[in-house]
Amino acid sequence: MDEQRELLSAVFGIARPGPGELTCDEAGHPAGHSCLTPPEEYDLPTLQEVLRGGLGQPRNLASGGFVDPTVSPRTGLPLLAPFGDRLVEMRAWAYGGRWIGCGTARFGEEVRPVLLVAEREDPAAELHEDGSRVDAAVAEREDPAAELPEGTSWVDAVVAVTGWDARRRRTFDWADVEARLGTALPGDYKQLVELFGVGAFDGFLTLYLPDARFPGEDIVRAAERGRAYGELWEPYEAYPAPGGLLEWASSEQADQCFWLTEGPDPDRWPVMVTEDVPDSWQRFDGTTAEFVYRMLTDRSHPLATARYFDTHWFQSYESEGPE
């Protein structure tokens, strides 16, 4: 266990935001990454399991010597460059402005595990026609949403800023979920859940899903908890009281996100945020996806991860399949 913690500490020590470019001492390796030496007794499954415990579910970039032909700089290509045609396997995790990867490569007649951290391009650059990114100092002064191309939805903006692969959609019986809750739900919340599944934005904000594996992340059970303990949310009441609170997300620091269910149109419900202290309510008059996007990009947002990361990601907790 100590060895696993040391390994994760070494990886995060390189992956966390910091000055300077990544460099590698391995002969023939290009710039823009750092290779680490895995413990000798670690095979690929062990190495992957250790990283999954700290980073969630990885993307699969290469398997059995075959590279996914859709891999691009946006989805992890820098992790492949050091190994060329010697690469056998590669799994990738996004973490802020860096990629973390583990896999195997051929070294002469041997196939050995490899572990590395590589630079990651800002996926939000795709939002700008000229391919540029917003300077952090400007973003701190101005509204980051002003940089969005005309016609970009808040859901599309969240996908773009996290570099998420939006080709995979999850299906839910929304009619059944909404019948159990006794209310319709915001449309962009349902889109986010279908696109991202279970996990956390910037490893920080977790969406609640229908029929989640863990009760604490299930939106229907969250409503049931609210009915049982809603007196803790004074001066607000819990849904289904008129204008009551319905919880839809929480953070790793015990912040809670609710919809204030005022009015018949869920797409117009404001978001209420509270810390794990009394009388800390903050109101956000925008949609669910706008709330998430601004959390990632606006340093004045009540839960802003933009204060700590310039490049953003979604940490998947799904048990199998691609990220």
Short mmCIF file of C-alpha atoms in Angstrom, two decimals:
data_model
loop_
_atom_site.label_atom_id
_atom_site.label_comp_id
_atom_site.label_asym_id
_atom_site.label_seq_id
_atom_site.Cartn_x
_atom_site.Cartn_y
_atom_site.Cartn_z
CA MET A 1 0.00 0.00 0.00
CA ASP A 2 2.85 2.42 0.83
CA GLU A 3 4.42 1.63 -2.53
CA GLN A 4 1.15 2.44 -4.30
CA ARG A 5 0.86 5.76 -2.48
CA GLU A 6 4.45 6.60 -3.38
CA LEU A 7 3.76 5.81 -7.02
CA LEU A 8 0.65 8.01 -7.14
CA SER A 9 2.51 10.77 -5.32
CA ALA A 10 5.30 10.67 -7.89
CA VAL A 11 2.83 10.76 -10.79
CA PHE A 12 0.75 13.60 -9.34
CA GLY A 13 3.90 15.51 -8.43
CA ILE A 14 4.72 15.74 -12.14
CA ALA A 15 1.14 16.06 -13.42
CA ARG A 16 0.03 18.91 -11.16
CA PRO A 17 0.17 22.43 -12.66
CA GLY A 18 3.60 23.95 -12.38
CA PRO A 19 6.21 25.99 -14.22
CA GLY A 20 8.42 24.59 -16.94
CA GLU A 21 8.05 22.02 -19.68
CA LEU A 22 8.22 18.27 -19.18
CA THR A 23 11.51 16.63 -20.14
CA CYS A 24 12.67 13.03 -20.44
CA ASP A 25 16.14 11.55 -20.04
CA GLU A 26 15.38 8.46 -22.12
CA ALA A 27 17.55 8.32 -25.25
CA GLY A 28 15.64 9.15 -28.43
CA HIS A 29 12.53 10.41 -26.67
CA PRO A 30 11.06 13.74 -27.85
CA ALA A 31 10.36 16.68 -25.57
CA GLY A 32 6.99 17.29 -23.93
CA HIS A 33 6.82 14.34 -21.56
CA SER A 34 8.50 12.67 -18.60
CA CYS A 35 8.91 8.91 -18.22
CA LEU A 36 8.79 7.35 -14.76
CA THR A 37 10.12 3.96 -13.70
CA PRO A 38 7.35 1.63 -12.48
CA PRO A 39 8.16 -0.74 -9.62
CA GLU A 40 9.81 -3.86 -11.04
CA GLU A 41 7.13 -6.19 -9.66
CA TYR A 42 4.26 -4.23 -11.29
CA ASP A 43 2.76 -5.69 -14.44
CA LEU A 44 0.36 -3.63 -16.58
CA PRO A 45 -2.88 -4.73 -14.83
CA THR A 46 -1.41 -3.82 -11.42
CA LEU A 47 -0.12 -0.48 -12.68
CA GLN A 48 -3.44 0.33 -14.31
CA GLU A 49 -5.39 -0.61 -11.18
CA VAL A 50 -3.26 1.69 -9.01
CA LEU A 51 -3.79 4.62 -11.37
CA ARG A 52 -7.48 3.87 -11.78
CA GLY A 53 -7.87 4.11 -8.01
CA GLY A 54 -6.64 7.71 -8.10
CA LEU A 55 -7.78 8.83 -11.54
CA GLY A 56 -10.90 6.87 -12.53
CA GLN A 57 -11.49 4.96 -15.74
CA PRO A 58 -8.90 5.44 -18.53
CA ARG A 59 -9.19 5.83 -22.26
CA ASN A 60 -7.78 2.96 -24.31
CA LEU A 61 -5.36 4.34 -26.91
CA ALA A 62 -3.60 1.16 -28.00
CA SER A 63 -4.16 -2.54 -27.51
CA GLY A 64 -2.28 -5.59 -28.75
CA GLY A 65 0.07 -3.39 -30.76
CA PHE A 66 -2.76 -1.65 -32.62
CA VAL A 67 -3.30 2.08 -32.05
CA ASP A 68 -6.82 3.48 -32.15
CA PRO A 69 -6.83 5.36 -35.50
CA THR A 70 -8.97 8.14 -34.01
CA VAL A 71 -6.37 9.11 -31.39
CA SER A 72 -5.47 12.80 -31.73
CA PRO A 73 -3.61 15.40 -29.65
CA ARG A 74 -6.98 16.13 -28.04
CA THR A 75 -7.43 12.51 -26.91
CA GLY A 76 -3.92 11.46 -25.87
CA LEU A 77 -1.56 11.26 -28.86
CA PRO A 78 1.41 12.74 -26.93
CA LEU A 79 1.52 9.56 -24.82
CA LEU A 80 2.26 7.47 -27.91
CA ALA A 81 5.06 9.56 -29.43
CA PRO A 82 7.95 8.33 -27.24
CA PHE A 83 7.51 4.68 -28.24
CA GLY A 84 6.61 4.67 -31.94
CA ASP A 85 6.11 1.19 -33.39
CA ARG A 86 7.47 -0.38 -30.18
CA LEU A 87 4.20 0.42 -28.40
CA VAL A 88 2.00 -2.53 -27.41
CA GLU A 89 -0.57 -1.10 -24.95
CA MET A 90 -1.46 2.38 -23.71
CA ARG A 91 -4.13 3.67 -21.33
CA ALA A 92 -4.64 7.42 -20.82
CA TRP A 93 -6.07 9.73 -18.18
CA ALA A 94 -6.57 13.48 -18.54
CA TYR A 95 -5.53 15.52 -15.52
CA GLY A 96 -5.58 19.30 -15.92
CA GLY A 97 -3.01 20.32 -18.52
CA ARG A 98 -1.29 16.93 -18.56
CA TRP A 99 -1.89 13.39 -19.78
CA ILE A 100 -1.02 10.44 -17.55
CA GLY A 101 -0.42 7.15 -19.32
CA CYS A 102 0.61 3.59 -18.62
CA GLY A 103 1.09 0.71 -21.00
CA THR A 104 3.69 -1.64 -22.36
CA ALA A 105 6.37 -1.35 -25.05
CA ARG A 106 8.97 -3.59 -26.65
CA PHE A 107 12.54 -3.27 -25.48
CA GLY A 108 14.48 -5.68 -27.66
CA GLU A 109 12.94 -9.10 -27.08
CA GLU A 110 11.22 -7.92 -23.89
CA VAL A 111 7.83 -6.28 -23.36
CA ARG A 112 7.92 -4.04 -20.29
CA PRO A 113 5.47 -1.69 -18.52
CA VAL A 114 5.88 2.02 -19.20
CA LEU A 115 4.59 4.99 -17.22
CA LEU A 116 4.69 8.63 -18.31
CA VAL A 117 3.21 12.11 -17.99
CA ALA A 118 2.82 14.21 -21.16
CA GLU A 119 1.74 17.73 -22.03
CA ARG A 120 -1.95 18.13 -22.89
CA GLU A 121 -3.32 20.77 -25.23
CA ASP A 122 -6.15 22.95 -23.98
CA PRO A 123 -9.25 21.35 -25.58
CA ALA A 124 -11.13 24.65 -25.26
CA ALA A 125 -9.00 26.04 -28.12
CA GLU A 126 -11.43 24.27 -30.45
CA LEU A 127 -14.06 26.80 -29.42
CA HIS A 128 -12.17 29.62 -31.09
CA GLU A 129 -12.06 29.89 -34.86
CA ASP A 130 -8.42 30.98 -34.89
CA GLY A 131 -7.38 28.12 -32.58
CA SER A 132 -6.25 30.52 -29.85
CA ARG A 133 -7.06 30.26 -26.16
CA VAL A 134 -8.20 32.96 -23.78
CA ASP A 135 -5.41 34.44 -21.69
CA ALA A 136 -6.00 33.57 -18.02
CA ALA A 137 -5.66 37.20 -16.91
CA VAL A 138 -8.30 38.27 -19.43
CA ALA A 139 -10.58 35.41 -18.41
CA GLU A 140 -10.30 36.55 -14.81
CA ARG A 141 -11.49 40.06 -15.72
CA GLU A 142 -14.06 39.26 -18.38
CA ASP A 143 -16.93 36.84 -18.91
CA PRO A 144 -15.42 33.63 -20.39
CA ALA A 145 -18.77 32.87 -22.04
CA ALA A 146 -18.26 35.92 -24.24
CA GLU A 147 -15.59 33.89 -26.07
CA LEU A 148 -18.04 31.16 -27.11
CA PRO A 149 -18.86 31.06 -30.83
CA GLU A 150 -22.40 32.07 -31.65
CA GLY A 151 -24.82 29.16 -31.40
CA THR A 152 -22.69 27.09 -29.00
CA SER A 153 -24.91 25.42 -26.39
CA TRP A 154 -23.78 25.22 -22.78
CA VAL A 155 -23.61 21.43 -23.09
CA ASP A 156 -21.39 21.71 -26.19
CA ALA A 157 -19.21 24.19 -24.33
CA VAL A 158 -18.73 21.75 -21.41
CA VAL A 159 -17.84 18.98 -23.88
CA ALA A 160 -15.32 21.22 -25.63
CA VAL A 161 -13.65 22.63 -22.53
CA THR A 162 -13.13 19.13 -21.06
CA GLY A 163 -12.01 17.50 -24.32
CA TRP A 164 -14.68 14.85 -23.84
CA ASP A 165 -15.47 12.21 -26.46
CA ALA A 166 -19.15 12.88 -27.13
CA ARG A 167 -19.69 9.92 -29.46
CA ARG A 168 -20.88 7.62 -26.67
CA ARG A 169 -24.28 8.26 -25.10
CA ARG A 170 -25.84 6.48 -22.15
CA THR A 171 -29.57 5.76 -22.11
CA PHE A 172 -31.96 6.34 -19.23
CA ASP A 173 -35.69 5.84 -18.89
CA TRP A 174 -36.35 9.48 -18.14
CA ALA A 175 -40.11 9.01 -18.10
CA ASP A 176 -39.71 6.49 -15.26
CA VAL A 177 -37.15 8.62 -13.40
CA GLU A 178 -39.32 11.72 -13.60
CA ALA A 179 -42.39 9.73 -12.54
CA ARG A 180 -40.53 8.51 -9.44
CA LEU A 181 -39.41 12.06 -8.65
CA GLY A 182 -42.79 13.57 -9.43
CA THR A 183 -41.31 16.26 -11.68
CA ALA A 184 -39.68 16.83 -15.02
CA LEU A 185 -35.93 17.56 -14.95
CA PRO A 186 -33.88 20.21 -16.75
CA GLY A 187 -33.09 19.16 -20.31
CA ASP A 188 -29.41 20.09 -20.23
CA TYR A 189 -28.90 18.12 -17.00
CA LYS A 190 -30.23 15.04 -18.82
CA GLN A 191 -27.89 15.71 -21.75
CA LEU A 192 -24.87 16.00 -19.44
CA VAL A 193 -25.73 12.73 -17.71
CA GLU A 194 -26.19 10.95 -21.05
CA LEU A 195 -22.87 12.25 -22.40
CA PHE A 196 -20.61 11.99 -19.35
CA GLY A 197 -22.07 9.25 -17.16
CA VAL A 198 -20.72 8.75 -13.65
CA GLY A 199 -17.66 10.75 -12.68
CA ALA A 200 -16.53 14.23 -11.67
CA PHE A 201 -15.67 17.43 -13.52
CA ASP A 202 -12.05 18.32 -12.74
CA GLY A 203 -12.21 15.42 -10.29
CA PHE A 204 -14.27 17.78 -8.12
CA LEU A 205 -17.99 18.09 -9.00
CA THR A 206 -20.01 14.86 -9.20
CA LEU A 207 -23.35 14.77 -11.03
CA TYR A 208 -26.07 12.61 -9.51
CA LEU A 209 -27.45 9.97 -11.88
CA PRO A 210 -30.57 7.80 -11.94
CA ASP A 211 -29.96 4.34 -10.46
CA ALA A 212 -26.37 5.17 -9.52
CA ARG A 213 -24.22 2.40 -8.10
CA PHE A 214 -23.60 4.41 -4.92
CA PRO A 215 -26.70 5.68 -3.09
CA GLY A 216 -25.03 9.02 -2.38
CA GLU A 217 -24.83 9.73 -6.13
CA ASP A 218 -28.41 8.70 -7.03
CA ILE A 219 -30.71 11.60 -7.87
CA VAL A 220 -33.90 9.82 -6.79
CA ARG A 221 -32.38 8.86 -3.44
CA ALA A 222 -31.11 12.42 -3.08
CA ALA A 223 -34.72 13.60 -3.28
CA GLU A 224 -35.68 11.03 -0.63
CA ARG A 225 -32.87 12.26 1.64
CA GLY A 226 -34.09 15.79 1.14
CA ARG A 227 -37.58 14.89 2.30
CA ALA A 228 -36.11 13.26 5.41
CA TYR A 229 -33.54 15.91 6.31
CA GLY A 230 -34.77 19.04 4.54
CA GLU A 231 -34.96 20.96 7.81
CA LEU A 232 -31.17 21.27 7.57
CA TRP A 233 -31.60 23.52 4.52
CA GLU A 234 -33.28 26.45 6.22
CA PRO A 235 -34.54 28.93 5.19
CA TYR A 236 -35.45 26.70 2.22
CA GLU A 237 -37.68 23.67 2.16
CA ALA A 238 -37.04 20.38 0.40
CA TYR A 239 -38.78 19.37 -2.80
CA PRO A 240 -41.69 18.53 -3.29
CA ALA A 241 -42.64 21.63 -1.30
CA PRO A 242 -43.46 24.46 -3.77
CA GLY A 243 -40.16 26.04 -4.73
CA GLY A 244 -38.33 23.38 -2.71
CA LEU A 245 -34.72 22.28 -3.17
CA LEU A 246 -33.80 19.21 -5.25
CA GLU A 247 -30.15 18.14 -5.03
CA TRP A 248 -28.36 17.21 -8.28
CA ALA A 249 -24.61 17.38 -7.55
CA SER A 250 -21.98 17.61 -4.82
CA SER A 251 -18.28 18.35 -4.56
CA GLU A 252 -15.36 16.57 -2.95
CA GLN A 253 -15.37 19.36 -0.34
CA ALA A 254 -18.98 18.62 0.70
CA ASP A 255 -20.52 21.51 -1.25
CA GLN A 256 -24.07 20.72 -2.37
CA CYS A 257 -25.82 21.87 -5.56
CA PHE A 258 -29.60 22.09 -5.78
CA TRP A 259 -32.26 23.27 -8.15
CA LEU A 260 -34.69 25.75 -6.65
CA THR A 261 -37.83 24.24 -8.16
CA GLU A 262 -39.69 27.52 -8.58
CA GLY A 263 -42.04 27.68 -11.57
CA PRO A 264 -43.31 24.98 -13.94
CA ASP A 265 -40.35 25.00 -16.37
CA PRO A 266 -37.34 23.00 -15.08
CA ASP A 267 -35.09 24.62 -17.70
CA ARG A 268 -35.58 27.93 -15.88
CA TRP A 269 -34.84 26.67 -12.37
CA PRO A 270 -31.96 28.55 -10.72
CA VAL A 271 -29.14 26.67 -8.99
CA MET A 272 -28.51 27.04 -5.27
CA VAL A 273 -25.12 26.16 -3.75
CA THR A 274 -24.26 25.67 -0.11
CA GLU A 275 -21.05 24.78 1.68
CA ASP A 276 -21.00 22.43 4.62
CA VAL A 277 -21.62 25.35 6.98
CA PRO A 278 -24.86 27.15 8.00
CA ASP A 279 -26.18 30.15 6.02
CA SER A 280 -23.78 29.78 3.10
CA TRP A 281 -26.33 29.81 0.29
CA GLN A 282 -25.43 31.28 -3.09
CA ARG A 283 -27.84 31.59 -6.02
CA PHE A 284 -26.91 31.07 -9.67
CA ASP A 285 -29.48 32.25 -12.22
CA GLY A 286 -28.53 30.00 -15.10
CA THR A 287 -28.99 26.47 -16.38
CA THR A 288 -27.26 23.33 -15.10
CA ALA A 289 -24.79 23.12 -17.98
CA GLU A 290 -24.02 26.84 -17.75
CA PHE A 291 -23.30 26.36 -14.04
CA VAL A 292 -20.81 23.56 -14.84
CA TYR A 293 -19.18 25.48 -17.68
CA ARG A 294 -18.71 28.58 -15.56
CA MET A 295 -17.35 26.49 -12.68
CA LEU A 296 -14.63 25.30 -15.08
CA THR A 297 -13.86 28.67 -16.67
CA ASP A 298 -14.93 31.57 -14.43
CA ARG A 299 -12.76 32.33 -11.39
CA SER A 300 -15.60 34.24 -9.73
CA HIS A 301 -17.89 31.17 -9.75
CA PRO A 302 -18.77 29.96 -6.21
CA LEU A 303 -17.15 26.54 -6.82
CA ALA A 304 -14.58 27.66 -9.39
CA THR A 305 -11.97 25.07 -10.33
CA ALA A 306 -10.71 27.74 -12.77
CA ARG A 307 -8.73 29.16 -9.85
CA TYR A 308 -6.57 26.03 -9.84
CA PHE A 309 -6.58 24.67 -13.40
CA ASP A 310 -6.28 26.36 -16.79
CA THR A 311 -7.15 23.14 -18.63
CA HIS A 312 -10.08 20.96 -17.61
CA TRP A 313 -11.25 17.35 -17.76
CA PHE A 314 -13.88 14.85 -16.68
CA GLN A 315 -12.76 12.03 -14.41
CA SER A 316 -14.80 8.96 -15.32
CA TYR A 317 -15.74 6.42 -12.65
CA GLU A 318 -17.44 3.97 -14.98
CA SER A 319 -16.44 0.39 -14.33
CA GLU A 320 -15.76 -0.64 -17.89
CA GLY A 321 -15.63 0.60 -21.45
CA PRO A 322 -13.97 3.71 -22.89
CA GLU A 323 -13.95 7.02 -21.13
#
